[in-house]
Coordinates of C-alpha atoms and ligand atoms in Angstrom, one line a residue:
X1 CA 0.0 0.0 0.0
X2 CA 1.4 3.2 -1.1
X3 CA 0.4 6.6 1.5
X4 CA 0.5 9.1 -0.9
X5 CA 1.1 12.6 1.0
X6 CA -2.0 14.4 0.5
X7 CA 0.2 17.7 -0.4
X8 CA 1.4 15.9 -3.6
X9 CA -2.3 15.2 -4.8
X10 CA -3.5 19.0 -5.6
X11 CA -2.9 22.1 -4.2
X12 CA -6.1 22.2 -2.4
X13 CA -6.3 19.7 0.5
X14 CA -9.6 19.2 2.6
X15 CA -8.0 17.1 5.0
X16 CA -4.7 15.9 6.2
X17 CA -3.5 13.2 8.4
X18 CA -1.1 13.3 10.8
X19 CA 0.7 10.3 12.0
X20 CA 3.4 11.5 14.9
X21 CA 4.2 12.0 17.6
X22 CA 0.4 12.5 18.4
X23 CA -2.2 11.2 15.9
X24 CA -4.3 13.4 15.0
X25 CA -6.4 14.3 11.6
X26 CA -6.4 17.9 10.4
X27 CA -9.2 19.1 8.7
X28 CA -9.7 22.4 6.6
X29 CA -12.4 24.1 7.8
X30 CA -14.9 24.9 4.9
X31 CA -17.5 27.3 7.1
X32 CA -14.9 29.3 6.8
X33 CA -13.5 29.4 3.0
X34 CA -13.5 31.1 0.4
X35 CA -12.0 34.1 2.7
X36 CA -10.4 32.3 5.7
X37 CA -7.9 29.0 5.5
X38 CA -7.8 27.4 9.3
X39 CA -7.5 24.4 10.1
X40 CA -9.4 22.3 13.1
X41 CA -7.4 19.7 15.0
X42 CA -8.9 16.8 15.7
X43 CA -7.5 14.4 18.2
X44 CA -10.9 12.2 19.1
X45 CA -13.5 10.3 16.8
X46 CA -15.9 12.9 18.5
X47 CA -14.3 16.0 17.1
X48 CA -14.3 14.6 13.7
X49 CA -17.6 13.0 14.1
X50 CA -18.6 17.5 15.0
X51 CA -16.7 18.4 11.8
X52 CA -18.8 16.2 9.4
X53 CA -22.0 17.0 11.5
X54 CA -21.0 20.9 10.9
X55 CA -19.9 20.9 7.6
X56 CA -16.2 21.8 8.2
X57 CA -15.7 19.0 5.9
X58 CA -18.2 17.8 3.3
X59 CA -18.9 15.8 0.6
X60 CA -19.4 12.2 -0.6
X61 CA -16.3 10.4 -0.5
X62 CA -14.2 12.9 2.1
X63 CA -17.3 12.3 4.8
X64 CA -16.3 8.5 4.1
X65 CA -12.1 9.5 4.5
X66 CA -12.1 11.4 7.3
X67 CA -14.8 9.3 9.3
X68 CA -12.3 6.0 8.6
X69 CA -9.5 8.2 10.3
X70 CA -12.0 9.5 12.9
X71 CA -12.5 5.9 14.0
X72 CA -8.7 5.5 14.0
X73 CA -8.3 8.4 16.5
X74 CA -10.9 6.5 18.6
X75 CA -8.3 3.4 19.2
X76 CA -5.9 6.1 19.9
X77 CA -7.9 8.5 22.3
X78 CA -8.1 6.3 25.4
X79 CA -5.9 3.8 27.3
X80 CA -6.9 0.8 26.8
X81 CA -5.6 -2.7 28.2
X82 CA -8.2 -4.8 27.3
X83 CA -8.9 -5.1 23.0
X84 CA -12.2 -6.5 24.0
X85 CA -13.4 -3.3 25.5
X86 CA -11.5 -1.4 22.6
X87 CA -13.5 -3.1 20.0
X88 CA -16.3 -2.2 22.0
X89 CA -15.3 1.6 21.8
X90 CA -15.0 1.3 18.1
X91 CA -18.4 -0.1 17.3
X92 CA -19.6 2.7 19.6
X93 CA -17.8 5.3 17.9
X94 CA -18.4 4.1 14.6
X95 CA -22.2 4.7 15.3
X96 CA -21.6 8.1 16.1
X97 CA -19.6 8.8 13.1
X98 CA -22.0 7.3 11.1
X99 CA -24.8 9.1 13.0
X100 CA -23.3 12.5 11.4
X101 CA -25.5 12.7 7.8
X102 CA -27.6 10.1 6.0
X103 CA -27.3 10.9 3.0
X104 CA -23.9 10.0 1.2
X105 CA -23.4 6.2 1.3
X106 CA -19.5 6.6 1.1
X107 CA -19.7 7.2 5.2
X108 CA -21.2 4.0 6.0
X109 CA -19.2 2.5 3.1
X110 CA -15.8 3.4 5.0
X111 CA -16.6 2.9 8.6
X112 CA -18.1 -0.8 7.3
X113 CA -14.6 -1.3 6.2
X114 CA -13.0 0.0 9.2
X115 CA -15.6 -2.8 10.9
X116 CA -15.0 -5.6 8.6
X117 CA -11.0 -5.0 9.2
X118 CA -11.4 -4.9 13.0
X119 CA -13.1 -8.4 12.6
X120 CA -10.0 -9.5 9.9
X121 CA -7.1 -8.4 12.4
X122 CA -9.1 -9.6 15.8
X123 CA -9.1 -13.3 14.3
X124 CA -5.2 -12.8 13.0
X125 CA -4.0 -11.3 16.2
X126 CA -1.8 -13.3 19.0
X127 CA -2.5 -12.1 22.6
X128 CA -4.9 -9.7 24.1
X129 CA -2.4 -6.7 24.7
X130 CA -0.5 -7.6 21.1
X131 CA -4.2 -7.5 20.3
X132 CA -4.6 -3.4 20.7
X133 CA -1.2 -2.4 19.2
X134 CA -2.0 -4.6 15.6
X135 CA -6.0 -2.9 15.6
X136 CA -4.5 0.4 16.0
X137 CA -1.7 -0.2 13.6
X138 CA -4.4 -2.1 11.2
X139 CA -7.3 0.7 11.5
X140 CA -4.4 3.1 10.2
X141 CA -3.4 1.2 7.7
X142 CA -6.7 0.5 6.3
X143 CA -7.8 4.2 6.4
X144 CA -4.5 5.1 5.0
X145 CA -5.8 2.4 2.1
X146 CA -9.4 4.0 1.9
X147 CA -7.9 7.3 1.2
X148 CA -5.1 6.4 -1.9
X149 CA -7.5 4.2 -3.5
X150 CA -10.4 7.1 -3.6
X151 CA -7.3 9.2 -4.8
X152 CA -6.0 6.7 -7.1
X153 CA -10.0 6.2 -8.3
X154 CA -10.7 10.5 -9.1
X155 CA -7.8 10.0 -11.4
X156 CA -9.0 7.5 -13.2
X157 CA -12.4 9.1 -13.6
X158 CA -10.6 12.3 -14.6
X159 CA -9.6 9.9 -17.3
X160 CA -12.4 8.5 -18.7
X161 CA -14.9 11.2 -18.2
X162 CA -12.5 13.6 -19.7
X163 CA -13.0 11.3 -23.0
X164 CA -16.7 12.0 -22.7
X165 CA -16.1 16.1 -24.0
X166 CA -14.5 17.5 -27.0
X167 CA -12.2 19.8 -27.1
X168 CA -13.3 23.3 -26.4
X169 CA -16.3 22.3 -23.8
X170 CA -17.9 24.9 -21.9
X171 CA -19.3 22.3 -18.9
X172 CA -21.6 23.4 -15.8
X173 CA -21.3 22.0 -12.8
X174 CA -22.8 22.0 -9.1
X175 CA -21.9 22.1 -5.7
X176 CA -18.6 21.2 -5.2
X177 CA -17.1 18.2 -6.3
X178 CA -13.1 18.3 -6.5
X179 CA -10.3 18.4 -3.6
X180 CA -12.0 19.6 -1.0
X181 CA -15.1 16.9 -1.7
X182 CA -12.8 13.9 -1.6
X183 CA -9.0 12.9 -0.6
X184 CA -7.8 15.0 -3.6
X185 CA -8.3 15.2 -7.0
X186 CA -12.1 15.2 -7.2
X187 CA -15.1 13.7 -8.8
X188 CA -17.0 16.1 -11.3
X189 CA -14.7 18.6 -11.1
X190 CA -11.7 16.2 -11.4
X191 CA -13.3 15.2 -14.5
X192 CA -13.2 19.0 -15.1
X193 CA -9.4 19.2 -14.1
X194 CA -7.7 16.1 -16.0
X195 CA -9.9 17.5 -19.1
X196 CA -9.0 21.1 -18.8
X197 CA -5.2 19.8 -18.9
X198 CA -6.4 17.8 -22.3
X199 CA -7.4 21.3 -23.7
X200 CA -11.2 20.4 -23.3
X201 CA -12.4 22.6 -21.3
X202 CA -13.3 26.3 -22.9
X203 CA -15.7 27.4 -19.6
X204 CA -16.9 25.7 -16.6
X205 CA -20.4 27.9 -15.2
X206 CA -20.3 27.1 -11.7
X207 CA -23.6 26.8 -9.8
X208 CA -23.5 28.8 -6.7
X209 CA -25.7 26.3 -5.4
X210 CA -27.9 27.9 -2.4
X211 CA -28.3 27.7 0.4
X212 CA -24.9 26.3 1.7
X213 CA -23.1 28.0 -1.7
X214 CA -20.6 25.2 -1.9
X215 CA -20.5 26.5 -5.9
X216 CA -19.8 30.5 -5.3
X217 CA -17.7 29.5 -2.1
X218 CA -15.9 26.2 -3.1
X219 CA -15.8 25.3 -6.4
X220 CA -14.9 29.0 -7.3
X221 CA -12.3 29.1 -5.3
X222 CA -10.7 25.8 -6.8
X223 CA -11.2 26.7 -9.9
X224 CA -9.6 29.9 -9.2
X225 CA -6.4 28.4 -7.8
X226 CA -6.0 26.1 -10.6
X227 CA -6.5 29.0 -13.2
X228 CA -9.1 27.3 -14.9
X229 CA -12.2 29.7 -16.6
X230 CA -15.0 30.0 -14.9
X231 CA -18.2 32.0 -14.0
X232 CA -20.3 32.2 -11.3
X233 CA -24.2 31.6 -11.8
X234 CA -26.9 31.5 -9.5
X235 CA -28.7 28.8 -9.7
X236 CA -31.8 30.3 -11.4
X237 CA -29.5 31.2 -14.7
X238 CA -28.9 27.8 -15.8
X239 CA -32.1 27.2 -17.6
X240 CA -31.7 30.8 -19.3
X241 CA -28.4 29.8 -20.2
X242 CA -29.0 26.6 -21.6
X243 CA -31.7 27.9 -24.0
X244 CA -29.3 30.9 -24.8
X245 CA -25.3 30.0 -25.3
X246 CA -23.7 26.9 -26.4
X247 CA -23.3 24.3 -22.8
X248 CA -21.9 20.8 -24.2
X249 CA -22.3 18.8 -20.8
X250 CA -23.3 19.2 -17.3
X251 CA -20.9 17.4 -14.8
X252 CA -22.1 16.9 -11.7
X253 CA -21.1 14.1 -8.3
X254 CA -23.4 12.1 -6.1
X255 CA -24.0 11.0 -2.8
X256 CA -25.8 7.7 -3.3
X257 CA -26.5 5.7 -6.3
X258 CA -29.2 3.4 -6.3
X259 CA -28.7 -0.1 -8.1
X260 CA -31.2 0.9 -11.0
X261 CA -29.2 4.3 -11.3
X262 CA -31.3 6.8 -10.1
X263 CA -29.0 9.5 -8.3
X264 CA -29.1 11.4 -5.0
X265 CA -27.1 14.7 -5.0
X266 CA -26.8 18.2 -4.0
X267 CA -30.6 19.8 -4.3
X268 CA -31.2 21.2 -7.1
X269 CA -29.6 18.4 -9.7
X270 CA -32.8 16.8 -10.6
X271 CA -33.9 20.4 -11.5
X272 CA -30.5 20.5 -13.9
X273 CA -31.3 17.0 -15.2
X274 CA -34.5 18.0 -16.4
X275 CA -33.4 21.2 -18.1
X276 CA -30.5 19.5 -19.3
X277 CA -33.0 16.7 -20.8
X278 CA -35.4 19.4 -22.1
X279 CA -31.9 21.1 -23.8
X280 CA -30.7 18.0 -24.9
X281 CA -27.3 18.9 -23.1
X282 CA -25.5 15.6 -21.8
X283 CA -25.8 14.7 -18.1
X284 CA -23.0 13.6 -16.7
X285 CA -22.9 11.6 -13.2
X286 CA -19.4 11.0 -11.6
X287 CA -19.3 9.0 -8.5
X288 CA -16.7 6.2 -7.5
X289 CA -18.2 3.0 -7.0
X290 CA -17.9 3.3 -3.1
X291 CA -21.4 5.8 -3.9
X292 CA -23.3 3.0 -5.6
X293 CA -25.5 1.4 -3.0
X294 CA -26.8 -1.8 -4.0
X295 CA -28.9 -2.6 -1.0
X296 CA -32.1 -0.1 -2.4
X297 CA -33.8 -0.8 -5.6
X298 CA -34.3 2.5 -6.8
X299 CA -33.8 6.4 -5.5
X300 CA -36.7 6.7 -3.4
X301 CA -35.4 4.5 -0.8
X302 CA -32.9 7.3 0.0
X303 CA -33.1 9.2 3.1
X304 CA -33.1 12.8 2.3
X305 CA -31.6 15.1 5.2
X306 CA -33.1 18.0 6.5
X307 CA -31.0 20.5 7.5
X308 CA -32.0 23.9 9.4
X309 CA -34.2 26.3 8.4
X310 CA -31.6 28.4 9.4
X311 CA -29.0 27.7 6.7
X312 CA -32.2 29.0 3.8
X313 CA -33.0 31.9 5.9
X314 CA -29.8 33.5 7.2
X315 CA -26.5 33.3 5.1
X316 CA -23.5 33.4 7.7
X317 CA -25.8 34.5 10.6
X318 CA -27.2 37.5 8.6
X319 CA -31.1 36.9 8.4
X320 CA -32.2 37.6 4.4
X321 CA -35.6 36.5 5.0
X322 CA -38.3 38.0 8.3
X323 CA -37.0 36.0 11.1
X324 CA -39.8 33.8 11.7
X325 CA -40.0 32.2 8.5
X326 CA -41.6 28.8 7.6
X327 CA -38.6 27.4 5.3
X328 CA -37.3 24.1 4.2
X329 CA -33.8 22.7 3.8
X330 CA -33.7 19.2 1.9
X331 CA -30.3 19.3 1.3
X332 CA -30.4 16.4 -1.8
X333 CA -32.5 15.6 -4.4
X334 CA -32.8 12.2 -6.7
X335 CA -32.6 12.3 -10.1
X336 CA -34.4 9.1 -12.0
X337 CA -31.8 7.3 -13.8
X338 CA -33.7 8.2 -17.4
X339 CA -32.2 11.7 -16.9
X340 CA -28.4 10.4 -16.4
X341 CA -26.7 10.2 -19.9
X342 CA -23.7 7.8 -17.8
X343 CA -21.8 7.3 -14.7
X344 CA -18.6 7.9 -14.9
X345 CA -17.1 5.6 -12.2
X346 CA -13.0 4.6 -11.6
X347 CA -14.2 1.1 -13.0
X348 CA -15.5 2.5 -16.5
X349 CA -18.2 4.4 -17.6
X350 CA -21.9 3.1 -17.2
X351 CA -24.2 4.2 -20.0
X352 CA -26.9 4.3 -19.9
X353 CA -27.6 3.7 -16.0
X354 CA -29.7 0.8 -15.6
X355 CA -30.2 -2.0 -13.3
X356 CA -28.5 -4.5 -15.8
X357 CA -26.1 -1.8 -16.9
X358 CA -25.0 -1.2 -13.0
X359 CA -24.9 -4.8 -12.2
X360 CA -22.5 -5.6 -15.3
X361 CA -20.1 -2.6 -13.7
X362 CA -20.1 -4.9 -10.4
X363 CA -20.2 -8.3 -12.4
X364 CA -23.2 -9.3 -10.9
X365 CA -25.2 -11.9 -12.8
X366 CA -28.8 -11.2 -12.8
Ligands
MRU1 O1 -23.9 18.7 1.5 P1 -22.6 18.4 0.8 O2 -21.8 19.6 0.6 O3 -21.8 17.3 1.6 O4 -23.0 17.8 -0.5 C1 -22.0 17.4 -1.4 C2 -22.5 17.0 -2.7 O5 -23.7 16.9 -3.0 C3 -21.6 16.5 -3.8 O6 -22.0 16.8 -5.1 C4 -21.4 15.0 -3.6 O7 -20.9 14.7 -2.3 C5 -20.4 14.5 -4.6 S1 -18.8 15.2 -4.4 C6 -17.6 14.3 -4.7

């Protein structure tokens, strides 16, 4: 297993781990960007468990990171002399990582990893006290593993979704979906960077995606810091856009994939999908196979998570709306998979997203 420095994987880093003398798992906190860069230390699975819950850290696939290292702080953050009441500690505080949001599927896809190798090094280990030192030194390496592969897996979607443009593209996008959404590189917007090196990319128009504004706060800034072109819509410009100017794809992540394709993502993607179907603009998903969940049928067995009311009628504590509003914040929509053009995953592209299509990505015979 290689551990790749997360400094050598993009400039823009939403987490970082740190090994000695004190574990401990630094995390950049987004609340704060595009204006301030600090960083929150995290020495407990509960701090980290308060940074996903929060939003200092977000998206699909870094929820799933940083939760797999949260649960490796938690064999760290007591003493223990008995592994049986370690192991005990981790199941607990692998519920309360995975207690943080419902939505993405990558977080309980990592911390059932983290479970599945507790079980693995429990039946190799020798004695009880040999028993803690191998868990914590297993836990680590198996985060450390969760982490390159999702790294190792944006490149390769960078790859093959970067085939799906021609050169010159002018691409929208949503939310955020690059470095500071996963260990690195990104999903939609790593598709965006690998093709923008190929000379593909003319224009990304970046969603500013309301109410949490991970487009105007995030993706903007990313894009900025890799010099790539970009403007900043609001979210009611797209369909004016799309009727108006030349768009050749929308790009966009997810948070869960349904076996028969249907997609959950940030709110307000269905809404693209369907202007994107009405334009006849390509719809691009791009999600590593740790966000397919074959356990549901289709996309309405998703939970949905609510956030505050708050977040739609205040933006950074400043009220924009009278102060006892009725409001709503779903933060994710599904999009049926008739609206998804393909899914671009690290294991090839599926197209068009179907049961039988997403089955034959996992080899499953039906
Ligand atoms: O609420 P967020 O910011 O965690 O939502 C993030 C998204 O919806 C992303 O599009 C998704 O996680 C895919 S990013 C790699």
């Amino acid at each position: 297993m290689k551990n790749l420095n997360p400094q050598s994987a993009n400039k823009v880093v939403a987490f970082r781990w740190v090994k000695s003398p004190q574990k401990g798992l630094l995390v950049l906190n987004q609340l704060l960007l595009p204006h301030q860069e600090k960083w929150i230390t995290c020495r407990t699975h509960a701090q980290v468990a308060d940074c996903i819950r929060h939003m200092a850290v977000r998206g699909a696939p870094a929820i799933g990171c940083v939760a797999a290292y949260g649960l490796v702080l938690a064999a760290w953050e007591k003493k223990f002399t008995d592994a049986k009441v370690l192991v005990a500690h981790l199941y607990a505080s692998a519920q309360t990582l995975f207690s943080t949001r419902p939505t993405a599927i990558n977080l309980y896809w990592a911390l059932e990893r983290m479970k599945n190798a507790i079980k693995e090094i429990r039946t190799k280990a020798s004695n009880d006290r040999g028993k803690i030192k191998e868990i914590r030194e297993y836990l680590e390496a198996e985060a450390n593993e969760i982490y390159d592969q999702d790294l190792a897996g944006n490149h390769k979607m960078g790859e093959l979704g970067s085939e799906l443009l021609s050169a010159h593209s002018v691409v929208l996008t949503h939310c955020n979906t690059g470095s500071l959404a996963t260990s690195g590189w990104g999903t939609a917007l790593g598709v965006i960077r690998t093709a923008y090196r190929r000379g593909r990319i003319q224009k990304v128009l970046v969603d500013e995606t309301r109410p949490y504004l991970q487009g105007a706060r995030l993706t903007a800034w990313e894009l900025a810091q890799d010099k790539i072109p970009y403007e900043l819509i609001t979210d009611n410009m797209a369909a004016h856009l799309m009727k108006t100017e030349k768009i050749d794809a929308v790009l966009v992540g997810s948070d869960r994939i349904a076996s028969n394709g249907d997609v959950a993502n940030k709110i307000g993607t269905y809404g693209l999908a369907v202007l994107a179907h009405f334009h006849r603009i390509p719809f691009y998903v791009v999600a590593p196979t740790s966000t397919v969940d074959l356990n549901i049928r289709s996309g309405s067995q998703i939970p949905i998570e609510e956030r505050s009311r708050k977040e739609v009628t205040h933006i950074r504590n400043l009220p924009i709306a009278p102060l006892d509003s009725h409001a709503r914040h779903p933060a994710f929509d599904v999009t049926p998979h008739g609206l998804v053009t393909a899914i671009v995953t690290e294991k090839g592209v599926v197209r068009p997203p179907t049961l039988e299509t997403i089955q034959a990505l996992f080899n499953i015979k039906s």
